[in-house]
Each structure stands twice: as structure tokens, then as C-alpha cells.
PDB file of C-alpha atoms in Angstrom:
ATOM      1  CA  SER A   1     -15.100   7.798   4.186  1.00  0.00           C
ATOM      2  CA  SER A   2     -13.039   4.917   2.945  1.00  0.00           C
ATOM      3  CA  ASN A   3     -10.085   5.212   0.595  1.00  0.00           C
ATOM      4  CA  LEU A   4     -11.781   2.654  -1.693  1.00  0.00           C
ATOM      5  CA  SER A   5     -14.804   4.907  -2.180  1.00  0.00           C
ATOM      6  CA  ALA A   6     -12.796   7.955  -3.283  1.00  0.00           C
ATOM      7  CA  PRO A   7     -12.637   7.917  -7.089  1.00  0.00           C
ATOM      8  CA  LEU A   8      -9.370   8.978  -8.691  1.00  0.00           C
ATOM      9  CA  PHE A   9      -9.812  11.420 -11.583  1.00  0.00           C
ATOM     10  CA  GLY A  10     -13.565  10.900 -11.219  1.00  0.00           C
ATOM     11  CA  GLU A  11     -13.639   7.573 -13.093  1.00  0.00           C
ATOM     12  CA  ASN A  12     -12.909   4.748 -10.654  1.00  0.00           C
ATOM     13  CA  SER A  13     -15.716   3.071  -8.816  1.00  0.00           C
ATOM     14  CA  THR A  14     -15.234   0.946  -5.723  1.00  0.00           C
ATOM     15  CA  ARG A  15     -15.509  -2.149  -7.904  1.00  0.00           C
ATOM     16  CA  THR A  16     -12.709  -0.936 -10.190  1.00  0.00           C
ATOM     17  CA  VAL A  17     -10.432  -0.173  -7.248  1.00  0.00           C
ATOM     18  CA  VAL A  18     -11.082  -3.606  -5.716  1.00  0.00           C
ATOM     19  CA  MET A  19     -10.300  -5.289  -9.058  1.00  0.00           C
ATOM     20  CA  GLN A  20      -7.086  -3.275  -9.330  1.00  0.00           C
ATOM     21  CA  ARG A  21      -6.073  -4.334  -5.815  1.00  0.00           C
ATOM     22  CA  CYS A  22      -6.786  -7.983  -6.666  1.00  0.00           C
ATOM     23  CA  LEU A  23      -4.627  -7.695  -9.798  1.00  0.00           C
ATOM     24  CA  ALA A  24      -1.859  -6.094  -7.724  1.00  0.00           C
ATOM     25  CA  PHE A  25      -2.078  -8.866  -5.112  1.00  0.00           C
ATOM     26  CA  PHE A  26      -1.947 -11.614  -7.759  1.00  0.00           C
ATOM     27  CA  THR A  27       0.999  -9.907  -9.474  1.00  0.00           C
ATOM     28  CA  VAL A  28       2.952  -9.647  -6.219  1.00  0.00           C
ATOM     29  CA  LEU A  29       2.062 -13.247  -5.347  1.00  0.00           C
ATOM     30  CA  MET A  30       3.336 -14.535  -8.699  1.00  0.00           C
ATOM     31  CA  ALA A  31       6.513 -12.440  -8.585  1.00  0.00           C
ATOM     32  CA  GLY A  32       7.185 -13.405  -4.958  1.00  0.00           C
ATOM     33  CA  THR A  33       6.773 -17.126  -5.521  1.00  0.00           C
ATOM     34  CA  THR A  34       8.973 -16.880  -8.611  1.00  0.00           C
ATOM     35  CA  MET A  35      11.735 -15.172  -6.652  1.00  0.00           C
ATOM     36  CA  ILE A  36      11.532 -17.801  -3.902  1.00  0.00           C
ATOM     37  CA  THR A  37      11.584 -20.563  -6.513  1.00  0.00           C
ATOM     38  CA  ALA A  38      14.617 -18.979  -8.175  1.00  0.00           C
ATOM     39  CA  CYS A  39      16.563 -19.217  -4.937  1.00  0.00           C
ATOM     40  CA  THR A  40      15.498 -22.743  -3.980  1.00  0.00           C
ATOM     41  CA  VAL A  41      14.892 -24.884  -7.096  1.00  0.00           C
ATOM     42  CA  GLY A  42      17.636 -26.063  -9.410  1.00  0.00           C
ATOM     43  CA  THR A  43      20.292 -23.703  -8.125  1.00  0.00           C
ATOM     44  CA  ASP A  44      22.964 -26.398  -8.455  1.00  0.00           C
ATOM     45  CA  ASN A  45      23.216 -25.909 -12.226  1.00  0.00           C
ATOM     46  CA  ASN A  46      23.000 -22.130 -12.680  1.00  0.00           C
ATOM     47  CA  PRO A  47      22.783 -20.260  -9.368  1.00  0.00           C
ATOM     48  CA  GLY A  48      23.987 -16.981 -10.877  1.00  0.00           C
ATOM     49  CA  LEU A  49      21.461 -17.128 -13.687  1.00  0.00           C
ATOM     50  CA  HIS A  50      18.615 -17.827 -11.277  1.00  0.00           C
ATOM     51  CA  VAL A  51      19.585 -14.911  -9.043  1.00  0.00           C
ATOM     52  CA  PHE A  52      19.966 -12.619 -12.067  1.00  0.00           C
ATOM     53  CA  MET A  53      16.536 -13.552 -13.417  1.00  0.00           C
ATOM     54  CA  SER A  54      14.905 -13.014 -10.040  1.00  0.00           C
ATOM     55  CA  LEU A  55      16.613  -9.614  -9.689  1.00  0.00           C
ATOM     56  CA  VAL A  56      15.343  -8.565 -13.119  1.00  0.00           C
ATOM     57  CA  LEU A  57      11.844  -9.583 -12.074  1.00  0.00           C
ATOM     58  CA  LEU A  58      12.232  -7.714  -8.769  1.00  0.00           C
ATOM     59  CA  VAL A  59      13.324  -4.490 -10.487  1.00  0.00           C
ATOM     60  CA  PHE A  60      10.530  -4.739 -13.060  1.00  0.00           C
ATOM     61  CA  THR A  61       7.945  -5.339 -10.316  1.00  0.00           C
ATOM     62  CA  ALA A  62       9.284  -2.538  -8.110  1.00  0.00           C
ATOM     63  CA  THR A  63       9.188   0.047 -10.904  1.00  0.00           C
ATOM     64  CA  THR A  64       5.668  -0.982 -11.851  1.00  0.00           C
ATOM     65  CA  PHE A  65       4.462  -0.568  -8.288  1.00  0.00           C
ATOM     66  CA  MET A  66       6.217   2.795  -7.984  1.00  0.00           C
ATOM     67  CA  LEU A  67       4.245   3.931 -11.030  1.00  0.00           C
ATOM     68  CA  ALA A  68       1.067   2.531  -9.478  1.00  0.00           C
ATOM     69  CA  MET A  69       1.665   4.473  -6.259  1.00  0.00           C
ATOM     70  CA  TRP A  70       2.256   7.684  -8.216  1.00  0.00           C
ATOM     71  CA  TYR A  71      -0.923   7.007 -10.201  1.00  0.00           C
ATOM     72  CA  GLU A  72      -2.951   6.536  -7.019  1.00  0.00           C
ATOM     73  CA  ASP A  73      -1.515   9.776  -5.610  1.00  0.00           C
ATOM     74  CA  GLY A  74      -2.792  11.587  -8.713  1.00  0.00           C
ATOM     75  CA  GLU A  75       0.672  12.468  -9.997  1.00  0.00           C
ATOM     76  CA  LEU A  76       0.224  10.644 -13.326  1.00  0.00           C
ATOM     77  CA  LEU A  77      -2.371  10.954 -16.066  1.00  0.00           C
ATOM     78  CA  PRO A  78      -5.229   8.432 -16.321  1.00  0.00           C
ATOM     79  CA  LYS A  79      -3.676   7.117 -19.569  1.00  0.00           C
ATOM     80  CA  VAL A  80      -0.940   5.502 -17.464  1.00  0.00           C
ATOM     81  CA  LEU A  81      -3.464   3.021 -16.048  1.00  0.00           C
ATOM     82  CA  ASN A  82      -3.442   1.043 -19.309  1.00  0.00           C
ATOM     83  CA  ILE A  83       0.353   0.880 -19.184  1.00  0.00           C
ATOM     84  CA  LEU A  84       0.146  -0.430 -15.622  1.00  0.00           C
ATOM     85  CA  TYR A  85      -2.273  -3.170 -16.716  1.00  0.00           C
ATOM     86  CA  VAL A  86       0.111  -4.189 -19.518  1.00  0.00           C
ATOM     87  CA  GLN A  87       3.074  -4.205 -17.146  1.00  0.00           C
ATOM     88  CA  ALA A  88       1.172  -6.327 -14.616  1.00  0.00           C
ATOM     89  CA  GLY A  89       0.358  -8.791 -17.400  1.00  0.00           C
ATOM     90  CA  ALA A  90       4.010  -8.832 -18.456  1.00  0.00           C
ATOM     91  CA  ILE A  91       5.151  -9.500 -14.887  1.00  0.00           C
ATOM     92  CA  ILE A  92       2.692 -12.383 -14.542  1.00  0.00           C
ATOM     93  CA  SER A  93       3.786 -13.790 -17.928  1.00  0.00           C
ATOM     94  CA  LEU A  94       7.454 -13.473 -16.985  1.00  0.00           C
ATOM     95  CA  SER A  95       6.753 -15.227 -13.690  1.00  0.00           C
ATOM     96  CA  VAL A  96       5.067 -18.134 -15.469  1.00  0.00           C
ATOM     97  CA  LEU A  97       7.931 -18.335 -17.971  1.00  0.00           C
ATOM     98  CA  LEU A  98      10.523 -18.380 -15.193  1.00  0.00           C
ATOM     99  CA  HIS A  99       8.588 -21.061 -13.293  1.00  0.00           C
ATOM    100  CA  VAL A 100       8.660 -23.221 -16.425  1.00  0.00           C
ATOM    101  CA  TYR A 101      12.377 -22.536 -16.934  1.00  0.00           C
ATOM    102  CA  PHE A 102      13.241 -23.287 -13.312  1.00  0.00           C
ATOM    103  CA  GLY A 103      11.177 -26.490 -13.497  1.00  0.00           C
ATOM    104  CA  LEU A 104      13.005 -27.626 -16.647  1.00  0.00           C
ATOM    105  CA  ASP A 105      16.340 -26.691 -15.082  1.00  0.00           C
ATOM    106  CA  TYR A 106      15.419 -28.697 -11.971  1.00  0.00           C
ATOM    107  CA  ARG A 107      14.589 -31.788 -14.044  1.00  0.00           C
ATOM    108  CA  LYS A 108      18.025 -31.664 -15.686  1.00  0.00           C
ATOM    109  CA  SER A 109      19.780 -31.974 -12.347  1.00  0.00           C
TER     110      SER A 109
END
């Protein structure tokens, strides 16, 4: 029996779990590319600010995925799933915002 077919709290279907994994992958992809961009693009003007912003994003992403792991282990209530969706959306939004900022900062140099 696959881990994807085991419903957590009796509510998740295989389709829901696959969608959650896709959201997690996209979130990590966005955060990862943002952190790489922070270290490579426009660092001549504000290297400290870029590193600080990427560290904030890293901490926010890490805490969200710690909560997700605890949720999957059954240690958190099902209500937490909505909070995880909101946090994933916030991480993606922050990544887009930082990409725009880094792009504007790069054009200034």
C-alpha cells in the first residue's frame, strides 16, 4: 500500500495528496529560485539586504514545511491544513515580490 493512498484523518483522497505535493513542489521551487536570485542578481547595490530577505524567506519556508510534516504525521488538527495553504500562498507571493524587487534593483546598477 502506497503512502499516497493512505488518507490522513479520513478526508484526503489520492488526488488531494497529489495536489498538495504539487503545491509544495511549486512553493519550494519559487522560494529556491528566489534565494538563488538574491545571491546572484544586483548584489552590488545592497548585498546585505538581499541576503537578509532571502534568509527571511528561508525561515518562513522552513517553518511552514515543519508544520506540514507534523500535519502529515497526524500531530496537528485538520484545521491546520487551511493555514498551510495560506502560508504557501504567502511564500509564493513573497517570492514573486522579491523577484520584482531584485529585478528593479538590478536595473538600477
